[in-house]
Amino acid sequence: MANQKEERHVISRRGFLKGMGTGAVATAILPELPSQSVEAEETTQEITEATITLHINGKDHKLTVEPRTTLLSALRDRLELTGTKQVCDRGTCGGCTVIVDGRTVYACMTLAIDMEGKNIRTIEGLAAGDELHPVQEAFIEKDALMCGFCTPGFVMSVAALLEGNPDPSLDEVKEGVSGNMCRCGTYPRVFEAALAAAQQMRGA
Amino acid sequence: MKNFEYFAPETTEEAIRLLDEHGEAAKPLAGGTDLLIFMRDQKITPDVIVDLKGINALSGIEELPDGSVQFGSLTPMQDLAVHPMMRERYPHFISSIREVGSIQVRNLATVGGNICNASPAADTPPTLLTLNAQVRLAGPRGERVIPLREFFVGPGQTALERDEVLTHVILPSPQPRSGGCYIKLANRQAMDIAFVGVSSYVVLDEDHTVVDARIALGAVAPTPLRVDAAETILQGQQLTKEVLSEAGEAAEAASRPITDHRASVEYRRMMVKVLTRRAVLRAAEKARNGNGR
């Protein structure tokens, strides 16, 4: 791929340049001038894409993204992992919650290019084959959803909470999902499901 | 979002060189929880992003020989919030961090970013001001350490030069018999912005007389604000109702809030008075109990 070739040049030129969202001018001249620094790239808005590898749900995915591509867009638009929902797209609703290196983050607030080398988990990776994760089971059991659009985000937040705190209090559950919004207002059922899943997982 | 050129330097020196080289066109990226939203809304449209997250030297928490604590500006807020020494020494700073956004936000967001973004309503600066925090700035002309007080210039404006990086925050060691408190007034308990934030830090002597008092306000002036006038009133006093009221009034007088969709000038001023009293009283309780700065 042309992009890979370019990436090698850019990285050899400057060890600190990760990915290569360089301008079109840079794209044109870099292969010829690998040892030159690129000073004039601001003259254009045309930006090339970067080839990155994202480690998602245990698998490596190679894809080309623009520097501005968010992790959310990469997941949904490029990798067809549409379980992670786009709702507000501005870091306030929690619909795009994924787990990166064990911590929940909003995928809409992270750049895909910045996620190389990290362990990304999405709702698609929670079940083991046909066997649902205990949190997913508990959401079904406790009927913890109405329209269901916020559910993947809530499930990821609860799963991450229980990994760090296997026996949370109700208040800790509330805090654990405080970055997720449910416009149907199913919060009490979500809390019940989280506590039930915690119990189930402790007993298992 | 407008596209941009992306650099991920591994050293502060490289970051400074990139910022210097690209001038106005470049923006440093920390946690991204503010900057990426501004960029998405096209309020800021940098041509170059210098991502600081790959610089290991900007993360981590260490105790300095003089007993103060220095942490890297890029340390995620959540790392500070769960750090045993930070929780033990600076509990009201930790409680201020826990008022920021949500877990998902705090897992990404950094205190350095919160400071440099210079929102008048930010949650951590008032408490950092009460702790007499200093910030370490590195640039092409070398390094300087300035009190955080001198850092804030206006909404979104700071003493940071375009080619400088805020590398560390330094917190002096808390005094014995001290207590602190941060009160955030907002509609929701998470994912909300303060109408008013008041932080207090009080040191008492054995007779419960105030040896030192520090008060800082958020969301009621163009910058986070230390209120010297209110602090002077408390100095050397027992915390009677009258003294507390007087301090509350001094804080109210020092505040310069605006009316916006969150709250009116009148409401904010009134709440500054009430919450200043409350924050000082709670800090003093903790100082007396000797376990909750």
CSV table of C-alpha atoms in Angstrom, one decimal:
chain,number,residue,atom,x,y,z
A,1,MET,CA,0.0,0.0,0.0
A,2,ALA,CA,1.2,3.5,-0.9
A,3,ASN,CA,0.4,4.6,2.6
A,4,GLN,CA,2.6,2.1,4.3
A,5,LYS,CA,5.5,3.1,2.1
A,6,GLU,CA,5.0,6.7,3.0
A,7,GLU,CA,4.7,5.8,6.7
A,8,ARG,CA,8.1,4.2,6.7
A,9,HIS,CA,9.6,7.3,5.2
A,10,VAL,CA,8.0,9.6,7.6
A,11,ILE,CA,9.0,7.6,10.6
A,12,SER,CA,12.6,7.2,9.5
A,13,ARG,CA,12.7,10.9,8.9
A,14,ARG,CA,11.4,11.8,12.3
A,15,GLY,CA,11.2,9.2,15.0
A,16,PHE,CA,8.5,11.2,16.9
A,17,LEU,CA,6.0,11.3,14.1
A,18,LYS,CA,3.4,8.7,14.8
A,19,GLY,CA,1.0,7.9,11.9
A,20,MET,CA,1.4,10.4,9.2
A,21,GLY,CA,-1.3,12.9,8.7
A,22,THR,CA,0.9,15.0,6.5
A,23,GLY,CA,-0.3,17.4,3.9
A,24,ALA,CA,-0.6,16.6,0.2
A,25,VAL,CA,2.6,18.5,-0.5
A,26,ALA,CA,4.4,16.2,1.9
A,27,THR,CA,2.8,13.2,0.3
A,28,ALA,CA,4.1,14.3,-3.1
A,29,ILE,CA,7.7,15.1,-2.0
A,30,LEU,CA,8.4,12.7,0.9
A,31,PRO,CA,9.2,9.6,-1.1
A,32,GLU,CA,11.7,11.6,-3.1
A,33,LEU,CA,13.1,13.5,-0.1
A,34,PRO,CA,13.0,11.2,2.9
A,35,SER,CA,15.7,13.2,4.7
A,36,GLN,CA,14.2,16.6,4.3
A,37,SER,CA,12.0,18.2,6.9
A,38,VAL,CA,8.6,19.2,5.7
A,39,GLU,CA,8.1,22.9,6.2
A,40,ALA,CA,5.5,23.9,3.7
A,41,GLU,CA,2.7,21.5,4.3
A,42,GLU,CA,0.4,24.1,5.8
A,43,THR,CA,-0.3,25.5,2.4
A,44,THR,CA,-2.9,22.8,1.7
A,45,GLN,CA,-5.9,21.4,3.5
A,46,GLU,CA,-5.7,18.2,1.6
A,47,ILE,CA,-4.5,15.6,4.0
A,48,THR,CA,-3.6,12.0,3.4
A,49,GLU,CA,-4.7,9.1,5.4
A,50,ALA,CA,-2.7,7.1,7.9
A,51,THR,CA,-2.5,3.3,8.1
A,52,ILE,CA,-2.9,2.1,11.7
A,53,THR,CA,-3.6,-1.1,13.4
A,54,LEU,CA,-6.3,-1.2,16.1
A,55,HIS,CA,-6.4,-4.1,18.5
A,56,ILE,CA,-10.2,-4.6,19.0
A,57,ASN,CA,-11.8,-7.4,20.9
A,58,GLY,CA,-8.7,-9.5,20.6
A,59,LYS,CA,-8.2,-9.0,16.9
A,60,ASP,CA,-5.9,-6.7,15.0
A,61,HIS,CA,-7.6,-4.5,12.4
A,62,LYS,CA,-5.6,-2.6,9.9
A,63,LEU,CA,-7.2,0.4,8.4
A,64,THR,CA,-6.5,3.8,7.0
A,65,VAL,CA,-7.8,6.8,8.8
A,66,GLU,CA,-7.4,10.6,8.7
A,67,PRO,CA,-5.9,12.1,11.8
A,68,ARG,CA,-9.3,13.6,12.6
A,69,THR,CA,-11.1,10.3,12.5
A,70,THR,CA,-12.4,9.5,15.9
A,71,LEU,CA,-12.3,6.0,17.4
A,72,LEU,CA,-16.1,6.0,17.2
A,73,SER,CA,-16.1,6.7,13.5
A,74,ALA,CA,-13.4,4.1,12.9
A,75,LEU,CA,-15.4,1.5,14.7
A,76,ARG,CA,-18.8,2.3,13.1
A,77,ASP,CA,-18.0,3.6,9.7
A,78,ARG,CA,-14.8,1.6,8.8
A,79,LEU,CA,-15.0,-1.6,10.8
A,80,GLU,CA,-18.8,-2.0,10.9
A,81,LEU,CA,-18.7,-2.5,14.6
A,82,THR,CA,-22.0,-0.6,15.0
A,83,GLY,CA,-22.8,-1.8,18.5
A,84,THR,CA,-21.0,1.2,19.8
A,85,LYS,CA,-23.6,4.0,19.3
A,86,GLN,CA,-23.2,7.5,18.0
A,87,VAL,CA,-25.7,9.7,19.8
A,88,CYS,CA,-24.4,13.1,20.9
A,89,ASP,CA,-20.9,12.7,19.3
A,90,ARG,CA,-19.6,15.3,21.8
A,91,GLY,CA,-18.7,13.4,25.0
A,92,THR,CA,-21.9,13.9,27.0
A,93,CYS,CA,-24.2,10.9,26.6
A,94,GLY,CA,-22.1,7.7,27.0
A,95,GLY,CA,-23.7,5.9,24.0
A,96,CYS,CA,-20.2,5.3,22.6
A,97,THR,CA,-18.6,4.0,25.8
A,98,VAL,CA,-15.9,1.5,25.0
A,99,ILE,CA,-13.2,0.0,27.3
A,100,VAL,CA,-9.6,0.9,26.4
A,101,ASP,CA,-6.8,-0.7,28.5
A,102,GLY,CA,-9.4,-1.6,31.1
A,103,ARG,CA,-10.9,1.9,31.4
A,104,THR,CA,-14.1,3.3,30.0
A,105,VAL,CA,-13.8,6.1,27.5
A,106,TYR,CA,-16.0,7.9,25.1
A,107,ALA,CA,-15.0,6.7,21.6
A,108,CYS,CA,-16.3,10.0,20.2
A,109,MET,CA,-13.7,11.9,22.2
A,110,THR,CA,-10.7,9.9,21.2
A,111,LEU,CA,-8.7,9.9,18.0
A,112,ALA,CA,-8.3,6.6,16.2
A,113,ILE,CA,-4.7,7.4,15.4
A,114,ASP,CA,-4.1,7.7,19.2
A,115,MET,CA,-5.4,4.2,19.9
A,116,GLU,CA,-2.7,2.2,18.3
A,117,GLY,CA,-1.2,-0.4,20.6
A,118,LYS,CA,-4.1,-0.2,23.0
A,119,ASN,CA,-6.5,-2.9,24.0
A,120,ILE,CA,-9.9,-1.8,22.8
A,121,ARG,CA,-13.1,-3.7,23.8
A,122,THR,CA,-16.5,-3.0,22.4
A,123,ILE,CA,-19.9,-4.4,23.1
A,124,GLU,CA,-19.3,-6.9,20.3
A,125,GLY,CA,-16.5,-8.5,22.2
A,126,LEU,CA,-18.3,-9.0,25.5
A,127,ALA,CA,-20.0,-12.2,24.8
A,128,ALA,CA,-18.0,-15.4,24.6
A,129,GLY,CA,-19.3,-16.9,21.3
A,130,ASP,CA,-23.0,-17.5,21.9
A,131,GLU,CA,-22.7,-17.1,25.7
A,132,LEU,CA,-23.6,-13.7,26.8
A,133,HIS,CA,-21.6,-11.8,29.4
A,134,PRO,CA,-23.2,-11.9,32.9
A,135,VAL,CA,-23.9,-8.1,32.6
A,136,GLN,CA,-25.7,-8.7,29.3
A,137,GLU,CA,-27.7,-11.6,30.9
A,138,ALA,CA,-28.6,-9.3,33.8
A,139,PHE,CA,-29.8,-6.5,31.6
A,140,ILE,CA,-32.2,-9.0,29.9
A,141,GLU,CA,-33.2,-10.6,33.2
A,142,LYS,CA,-34.0,-7.3,34.8
A,143,ASP,CA,-35.5,-5.8,31.7
A,144,ALA,CA,-33.0,-2.9,32.0
A,145,LEU,CA,-33.8,-1.2,28.7
A,146,MET,CA,-36.6,0.4,26.9
A,147,CYS,CA,-35.6,1.7,23.5
A,148,GLY,CA,-32.2,0.1,23.9
A,149,PHE,CA,-30.1,2.7,22.2
A,150,CYS,CA,-28.1,3.6,25.3
A,151,THR,CA,-27.8,0.0,26.4
A,152,PRO,CA,-24.4,-0.9,24.8
A,153,GLY,CA,-22.8,2.0,26.6
A,154,PHE,CA,-24.4,1.2,29.9
A,155,VAL,CA,-23.4,-2.5,29.6
A,156,MET,CA,-19.8,-1.5,28.9
A,157,SER,CA,-19.7,0.9,31.9
A,158,VAL,CA,-21.2,-1.7,34.2
A,159,ALA,CA,-18.8,-4.4,32.9
A,160,ALA,CA,-15.8,-2.1,33.5
A,161,LEU,CA,-17.1,-1.2,37.0
A,162,LEU,CA,-17.5,-4.8,38.0
A,163,GLU,CA,-14.0,-5.6,36.8
A,164,GLY,CA,-12.6,-3.1,39.2
A,165,ASN,CA,-15.1,-3.5,42.0
A,166,PRO,CA,-16.8,-6.9,42.1
A,167,ASP,CA,-19.1,-5.9,45.0
A,168,PRO,CA,-20.2,-2.3,44.4
A,169,SER,CA,-22.8,-0.5,46.6
A,170,LEU,CA,-25.8,1.0,45.0
A,171,ASP,CA,-24.1,4.4,45.2
A,172,GLU,CA,-21.0,3.0,43.5
A,173,VAL,CA,-23.1,1.6,40.8
A,174,LYS,CA,-24.8,5.0,40.3
A,175,GLU,CA,-21.4,6.7,40.1
A,176,GLY,CA,-20.2,4.0,37.8
A,177,VAL,CA,-22.9,4.7,35.2
A,178,SER,CA,-23.1,8.5,35.9
A,179,GLY,CA,-21.4,9.1,32.5
A,180,ASN,CA,-24.2,7.4,30.6
A,181,MET,CA,-27.6,8.8,29.9
A,182,CYS,CA,-30.9,7.0,29.3
A,183,ARG,CA,-33.6,9.2,27.9
A,184,CYS,CA,-36.2,6.6,28.6
A,185,GLY,CA,-35.2,6.8,32.2
A,186,THR,CA,-34.6,3.1,32.9
A,187,TYR,CA,-32.0,3.9,35.5
A,188,PRO,CA,-33.5,1.9,38.4
A,189,ARG,CA,-33.5,-1.3,36.3
A,190,VAL,CA,-29.9,-0.6,35.2
A,191,PHE,CA,-28.9,-0.4,38.8
A,192,GLU,CA,-30.7,-3.6,39.6
A,193,ALA,CA,-29.1,-5.3,36.7
A,194,ALA,CA,-25.6,-4.1,37.7
A,195,LEU,CA,-26.1,-5.4,41.3
A,196,ALA,CA,-27.5,-8.7,40.0
A,197,ALA,CA,-24.6,-9.2,37.6
A,198,ALA,CA,-22.2,-8.4,40.4
A,199,GLN,CA,-23.7,-11.1,42.6
A,200,GLN,CA,-23.8,-13.6,39.7
A,201,MET,CA,-20.2,-12.9,38.9
A,202,ARG,CA,-19.0,-13.2,42.5
A,203,GLY,CA,-20.9,-16.5,42.8
A,204,ALA,CA,-19.6,-18.0,39.6
B,1,MET,CA,-13.9,18.4,12.2
B,2,LYS,CA,-11.3,20.1,9.9
B,3,ASN,CA,-8.4,17.8,9.2
B,4,PHE,CA,-5.0,18.4,10.6
B,5,GLU,CA,-1.5,17.2,10.7
B,6,TYR,CA,-0.8,14.9,13.7
B,7,PHE,CA,2.5,14.7,15.6
B,8,ALA,CA,3.1,12.5,18.6
B,9,PRO,CA,6.4,13.6,20.1
B,10,GLU,CA,8.1,11.4,22.7
B,11,THR,CA,9.9,14.1,24.5
B,12,THR,CA,9.0,17.5,25.9
B,13,GLU,CA,11.8,19.1,23.8
B,14,GLU,CA,10.4,17.7,20.6
B,15,ALA,CA,6.9,19.0,21.6
B,16,ILE,CA,8.3,22.5,22.2
B,17,ARG,CA,10.2,22.4,18.9
B,18,LEU,CA,7.0,21.4,17.0
B,19,LEU,CA,5.0,24.1,18.7
B,20,ASP,CA,7.7,26.6,18.0
B,21,GLU,CA,8.0,25.5,14.4
B,22,HIS,CA,4.3,25.6,13.6
B,23,GLY,CA,3.4,28.7,15.7
B,24,GLU,CA,-0.3,29.7,15.6
B,25,ALA,CA,-1.2,26.8,13.4
B,26,ALA,CA,-0.4,24.3,16.2
B,27,LYS,CA,-2.3,23.2,19.3
B,28,PRO,CA,-1.1,20.8,22.0
B,29,LEU,CA,-3.4,17.9,22.7
B,30,ALA,CA,-3.7,16.5,26.2
B,31,GLY,CA,-6.7,14.4,27.2
B,32,GLY,CA,-8.8,15.9,24.4
B,33,THR,CA,-12.0,16.1,26.3
B,34,ASP,CA,-12.3,19.8,25.7
B,35,LEU,CA,-10.1,20.4,22.6
B,36,LEU,CA,-11.6,17.7,20.4
B,37,ILE,CA,-15.1,19.0,21.1
B,38,PHE,CA,-14.0,22.6,20.3
B,39,MET,CA,-12.5,21.2,17.1
B,40,ARG,CA,-15.6,19.3,16.3
B,41,ASP,CA,-17.6,22.5,16.7
B,42,GLN,CA,-15.0,24.3,14.5
B,43,LYS,CA,-14.5,26.8,17.4
B,44,ILE,CA,-10.8,25.9,17.1
B,45,THR,CA,-9.4,24.8,13.7
B,46,PRO,CA,-5.7,24.0,14.2
B,47,ASP,CA,-3.7,22.8,11.2
B,48,VAL,CA,-1.3,20.9,13.4
B,49,ILE,CA,-2.0,18.8,16.5
B,50,VAL,CA,0.9,18.0,18.8
B,51,ASP,CA,-0.3,15.1,20.9
B,52,LEU,CA,1.5,15.2,24.3
B,53,LYS,CA,0.2,11.9,25.6
B,54,GLY,CA,3.2,9.9,24.3
B,55,ILE,CA,5.6,11.9,26.4
B,56,ASN,CA,6.3,9.7,29.4
B,57,ALA,CA,8.0,12.4,31.4
B,58,LEU,CA,4.7,14.3,31.6
B,59,SER,CA,2.9,11.5,33.5
B,60,GLY,CA,3.4,10.3,37.0
B,61,ILE,CA,3.3,11.4,40.6
B,62,GLU,CA,6.4,11.9,42.8
B,63,GLU,CA,7.3,13.4,46.2
B,64,LEU,CA,10.0,16.0,46.1
B,65,PRO,CA,12.7,16.3,48.7
B,66,ASP,CA,11.0,19.2,50.4
B,67,GLY,CA,7.8,17.2,51.0
B,68,SER,CA,5.8,18.7,48.2
B,69,VAL,CA,4.2,16.6,45.5
B,70,GLN,CA,4.8,17.0,41.8
B,71,PHE,CA,2.7,15.4,39.2
B,72,GLY,CA,2.9,15.4,35.4
B,73,SER,CA,0.5,17.6,33.6
B,74,LEU,CA,-0.6,14.7,31.4
B,75,THR,CA,-1.4,12.3,34.3
B,76,PRO,CA,-5.0,11.2,33.7
B,77,MET,CA,-7.3,12.6,36.4
B,78,GLN,CA,-8.4,9.1,37.3
B,79,ASP,CA,-4.8,8.1,38.1
B,80,LEU,CA,-4.6,11.0,40.6
B,81,ALA,CA,-8.1,10.2,42.0
B,82,VAL,CA,-7.1,6.7,43.0
B,83,HIS,CA,-3.5,7.4,44.1
B,84,PRO,CA,-3.2,6.6,47.9
B,85,MET,CA,-0.8,9.4,48.7
B,86,MET,CA,-2.8,12.0,46.8
B,87,ARG,CA,-6.0,10.9,48.5
B,88,GLU,CA,-4.4,11.0,51.9
B,89,ARG,CA,-2.7,14.4,51.5
B,90,TYR,CA,-5.0,16.3,49.2
B,91,PRO,CA,-8.5,15.0,49.7
B,92,HIS,CA,-10.3,18.2,48.7
B,93,PHE,CA,-8.2,18.2,45.4
B,94,ILE,CA,-9.3,14.7,44.8
B,95,SER,CA,-12.9,15.6,45.5
B,96,SER,CA,-12.6,18.4,43.0
B,97,ILE,CA,-11.3,16.0,40.4
B,98,ARG,CA,-14.3,13.7,41.0
B,99,GLU,CA,-16.6,16.6,40.2
B,100,VAL,CA,-15.2,16.7,36.6
B,101,GLY,CA,-17.4,15.2,34.0
B,102,SER,CA,-17.8,11.5,34.4
B,103,ILE,CA,-15.6,8.4,34.8
B,104,GLN,CA,-15.3,8.2,31.0
B,105,VAL,CA,-14.1,11.9,31.0
B,106,ARG,CA,-11.7,11.5,33.9
B,107,ASN,CA,-10.1,8.4,32.3
B,108,LEU,CA,-8.9,10.7,29.5
B,109,ALA,CA,-8.9,14.2,31.0
B,110,THR,CA,-5.8,15.7,32.6
B,111,VAL,CA,-5.3,18.4,35.2
B,112,GLY,CA,-2.8,20.1,32.9
B,113,GLY,CA,-5.5,20.3,30.2
B,114,ASN,CA,-8.0,21.5,32.7
B,115,ILE,CA,-5.6,24.3,33.8
B,116,CYS,CA,-4.5,25.3,30.2
B,117,ASN,CA,-8.0,25.3,28.8
B,118,ALA,CA,-8.6,28.0,31.4
B,119,SER,CA,-12.3,27.8,31.6
B,120,PRO,CA,-13.5,30.1,34.3
B,121,ALA,CA,-15.8,27.3,35.5
B,122,ALA,CA,-13.2,24.5,35.6
B,123,ASP,CA,-13.4,22.3,38.7
B,124,THR,CA,-9.8,21.7,39.7
B,125,PRO,CA,-8.3,25.3,39.5
B,126,PRO,CA,-10.0,26.8,42.6
B,127,THR,CA,-8.8,23.9,44.8
B,128,LEU,CA,-5.3,24.1,43.3
B,129,LEU,CA,-5.3,27.8,44.0
B,130,THR,CA,-6.2,27.1,47.7
B,131,LEU,CA,-3.3,24.6,47.8
B,132,ASN,CA,-0.8,27.4,46.6
B,133,ALA,CA,-0.1,25.2,43.6
B,134,GLN,CA,2.8,26.1,41.3
B,135,VAL,CA,3.1,25.1,37.6
B,136,ARG,CA,6.3,24.2,35.8
B,137,LEU,CA,6.4,25.6,32.2
B,138,ALA,CA,9.0,24.5,29.6
B,139,GLY,CA,9.8,26.4,26.5
B,140,PRO,CA,12.6,27.1,24.0
B,141,ARG,CA,14.0,29.7,26.4
B,142,GLY,CA,14.2,27.2,29.3
B,143,GLU,CA,12.0,26.3,32.2
B,144,ARG,CA,10.1,28.5,34.7
B,145,VAL,CA,8.0,27.8,37.7
B,146,ILE,CA,5.2,30.2,38.5
B,147,PRO,CA,2.4,30.3,41.0
B,148,LEU,CA,-0.9,29.0,39.5
B,149,ARG,CA,-2.3,32.3,40.7
B,150,GLU,CA,-0.3,34.1,38.0
B,151,PHE,CA,-1.2,31.7,35.3
B,152,PHE,CA,-4.8,32.6,34.6
B,153,VAL,CA,-5.2,35.8,32.5
B,154,GLY,CA,-8.8,35.6,31.2
B,155,PRO,CA,-11.3,33.1,29.8
B,156,GLY,CA,-9.2,30.7,27.8
B,157,GLN,CA,-6.2,32.9,28.2
B,158,THR,CA,-3.1,32.0,30.3
B,159,ALA,CA,0.5,33.0,30.9
B,160,LEU,CA,1.6,30.1,28.8
B,161,GLU,CA,3.5,31.2,25.7
B,162,ARG,CA,2.5,29.5,22.4
B,163,ASP,CA,5.7,27.4,22.3
B,164,GLU,CA,5.6,26.5,26.0
B,165,VAL,CA,4.3,23.3,27.6
B,166,LEU,CA,2.9,23.1,31.1
B,167,THR,CA,4.9,20.1,32.3
B,168,HIS,CA,4.1,19.6,36.0
B,169,VAL,CA,1.9,20.8,38.8
B,170,ILE,CA,3.6,21.2,42.2
B,171,LEU,CA,1.5,21.0,45.4
B,172,PRO,CA,3.2,22.1,48.7
B,173,SER,CA,2.9,19.7,51.6
B,174,PRO,CA,-0.4,20.3,53.5
B,175,GLN,CA,0.0,21.7,57.0
B,176,PRO,CA,-0.9,19.9,60.2
B,177,ARG,CA,-4.4,20.8,61.5
B,178,SER,CA,-5.5,21.8,58.0
B,179,GLY,CA,-8.7,21.0,56.1
B,180,GLY,CA,-10.1,21.7,52.7
B,181,CYS,CA,-13.4,21.6,50.9
B,182,TYR,CA,-14.7,22.1,47.4
B,183,ILE,CA,-18.4,22.8,46.8
B,184,LYS,CA,-19.7,22.7,43.3
B,185,LEU,CA,-23.2,24.0,42.6
B,186,ALA,CA,-24.7,22.5,39.5
B,187,ASN,CA,-27.9,21.0,38.3
B,188,ARG,CA,-26.6,17.4,38.0
B,189,GLN,CA,-24.1,15.4,40.0
B,190,ALA,CA,-22.2,14.4,36.9
B,191,MET,CA,-21.5,15.8,33.4
B,192,ASP,CA,-22.4,19.3,34.4
B,193,ILE,CA,-20.7,22.7,34.6
B,194,ALA,CA,-20.6,24.6,37.9
B,195,PHE,CA,-22.9,27.7,38.3
B,196,VAL,CA,-20.5,28.5,41.2
B,197,GLY,CA,-17.6,26.6,42.6
B,198,VAL,CA,-16.0,27.5,46.0
B,199,SER,CA,-12.9,25.9,47.4
B,200,SER,CA,-11.5,26.5,50.9
B,201,TYR,CA,-8.4,25.5,52.8
B,202,VAL,CA,-8.2,26.3,56.5
B,203,VAL,CA,-5.4,25.8,59.1
B,204,LEU,CA,-6.4,26.0,62.8
B,205,ASP,CA,-4.3,26.2,65.9
B,206,GLU,CA,-5.1,24.2,69.0
B,207,ASP,CA,-7.7,26.7,70.2
B,208,HIS,CA,-9.4,26.5,66.8
B,209,THR,CA,-8.3,29.9,65.9
B,210,VAL,CA,-7.7,30.4,62.1
B,211,VAL,CA,-3.9,30.4,61.4
B,212,ASP,CA,-4.4,30.4,57.6
B,213,ALA,CA,-7.4,30.6,55.4
B,214,ARG,CA,-7.5,30.4,51.6
B,215,ILE,CA,-10.6,30.8,49.5
B,216,ALA,CA,-10.9,30.5,45.7
B,217,LEU,CA,-14.0,30.8,43.5
B,218,GLY,CA,-14.9,29.2,40.1
B,219,ALA,CA,-17.4,30.2,37.5
B,220,VAL,CA,-18.0,33.7,38.9
B,221,ALA,CA,-15.2,35.8,37.3
B,222,PRO,CA,-13.2,35.7,34.0
B,223,THR,CA,-10.7,33.5,35.8
B,224,PRO,CA,-10.6,31.2,38.8
B,225,LEU,CA,-10.1,33.7,41.7
B,226,ARG,CA,-8.4,33.8,45.1
B,227,VAL,CA,-10.3,36.0,47.5
B,228,ASP,CA,-7.7,37.8,49.6
B,229,ALA,CA,-10.3,40.1,51.3
B,230,ALA,CA,-12.2,37.2,52.6
B,231,GLU,CA,-9.1,35.4,53.7
B,232,THR,CA,-7.9,38.4,55.7
B,233,ILE,CA,-11.2,38.6,57.6
B,234,LEU,CA,-10.8,35.0,58.8
B,235,GLN,CA,-7.1,35.3,59.8
B,236,GLY,CA,-6.6,35.1,63.5
B,237,GLN,CA,-10.3,34.7,64.2
B,238,GLN,CA,-12.5,32.1,65.8
B,239,LEU,CA,-15.1,31.0,63.2
B,240,THR,CA,-18.2,32.6,64.6
B,241,LYS,CA,-21.3,33.1,62.6
B,242,GLU,CA,-20.4,36.8,62.3
B,243,VAL,CA,-16.9,36.2,61.0
B,244,LEU,CA,-18.2,33.6,58.5
B,245,SER,CA,-20.9,36.0,57.3
B,246,GLU,CA,-18.4,38.8,56.8
B,247,ALA,CA,-16.0,36.5,54.9
B,248,GLY,CA,-19.0,35.3,52.7
B,249,GLU,CA,-19.9,38.9,52.0
B,250,ALA,CA,-16.3,39.7,51.1
B,251,ALA,CA,-16.2,36.8,48.6
B,252,GLU,CA,-19.5,38.0,47.1
B,253,ALA,CA,-18.1,41.4,46.7
B,254,ALA,CA,-15.0,40.1,45.0
B,255,SER,CA,-17.0,37.9,42.5
B,256,ARG,CA,-17.8,39.3,39.1
B,257,PRO,CA,-20.2,36.7,37.6
B,258,ILE,CA,-22.2,36.9,34.4
B,259,THR,CA,-25.8,35.9,33.6
B,260,ASP,CA,-26.0,33.0,31.2
B,261,HIS,CA,-28.3,30.1,30.5
B,262,ARG,CA,-27.1,28.4,33.6
B,263,ALA,CA,-27.7,31.1,36.2
B,264,SER,CA,-28.1,34.8,36.7
B,265,VAL,CA,-25.7,37.3,38.2
B,266,GLU,CA,-27.9,37.8,41.3
B,267,TYR,CA,-28.2,34.1,42.0
B,268,ARG,CA,-24.5,33.4,41.5
B,269,ARG,CA,-23.5,36.3,43.8
B,270,MET,CA,-25.9,35.1,46.5
B,271,MET,CA,-24.6,31.5,46.2
B,272,VAL,CA,-21.0,32.7,46.5
B,273,LYS,CA,-21.8,34.2,49.9
B,274,VAL,CA,-23.6,31.1,51.1
B,275,LEU,CA,-21.2,28.6,49.7
B,276,THR,CA,-18.1,30.5,51.0
B,277,ARG,CA,-19.5,30.3,54.5
B,278,ARG,CA,-20.3,26.6,54.1
B,279,ALA,CA,-17.0,25.7,52.5
B,280,VAL,CA,-14.9,27.4,55.3
B,281,LEU,CA,-17.0,25.7,58.0
B,282,ARG,CA,-16.6,22.3,56.4
B,283,ALA,CA,-12.8,22.8,56.0
B,284,ALA,CA,-12.6,23.9,59.6
B,285,GLU,CA,-14.4,20.8,60.7
B,286,LYS,CA,-12.0,18.6,58.8
B,287,ALA,CA,-9.1,20.6,60.3
B,288,ARG,CA,-10.4,20.0,63.8
B,289,ASN,CA,-10.9,16.3,63.1
B,290,GLY,CA,-7.3,16.3,61.9
B,291,ASN,CA,-7.9,13.8,59.1
B,292,GLY,CA,-9.5,15.6,56.2
B,293,ARG,CA,-7.7,18.3,54.4
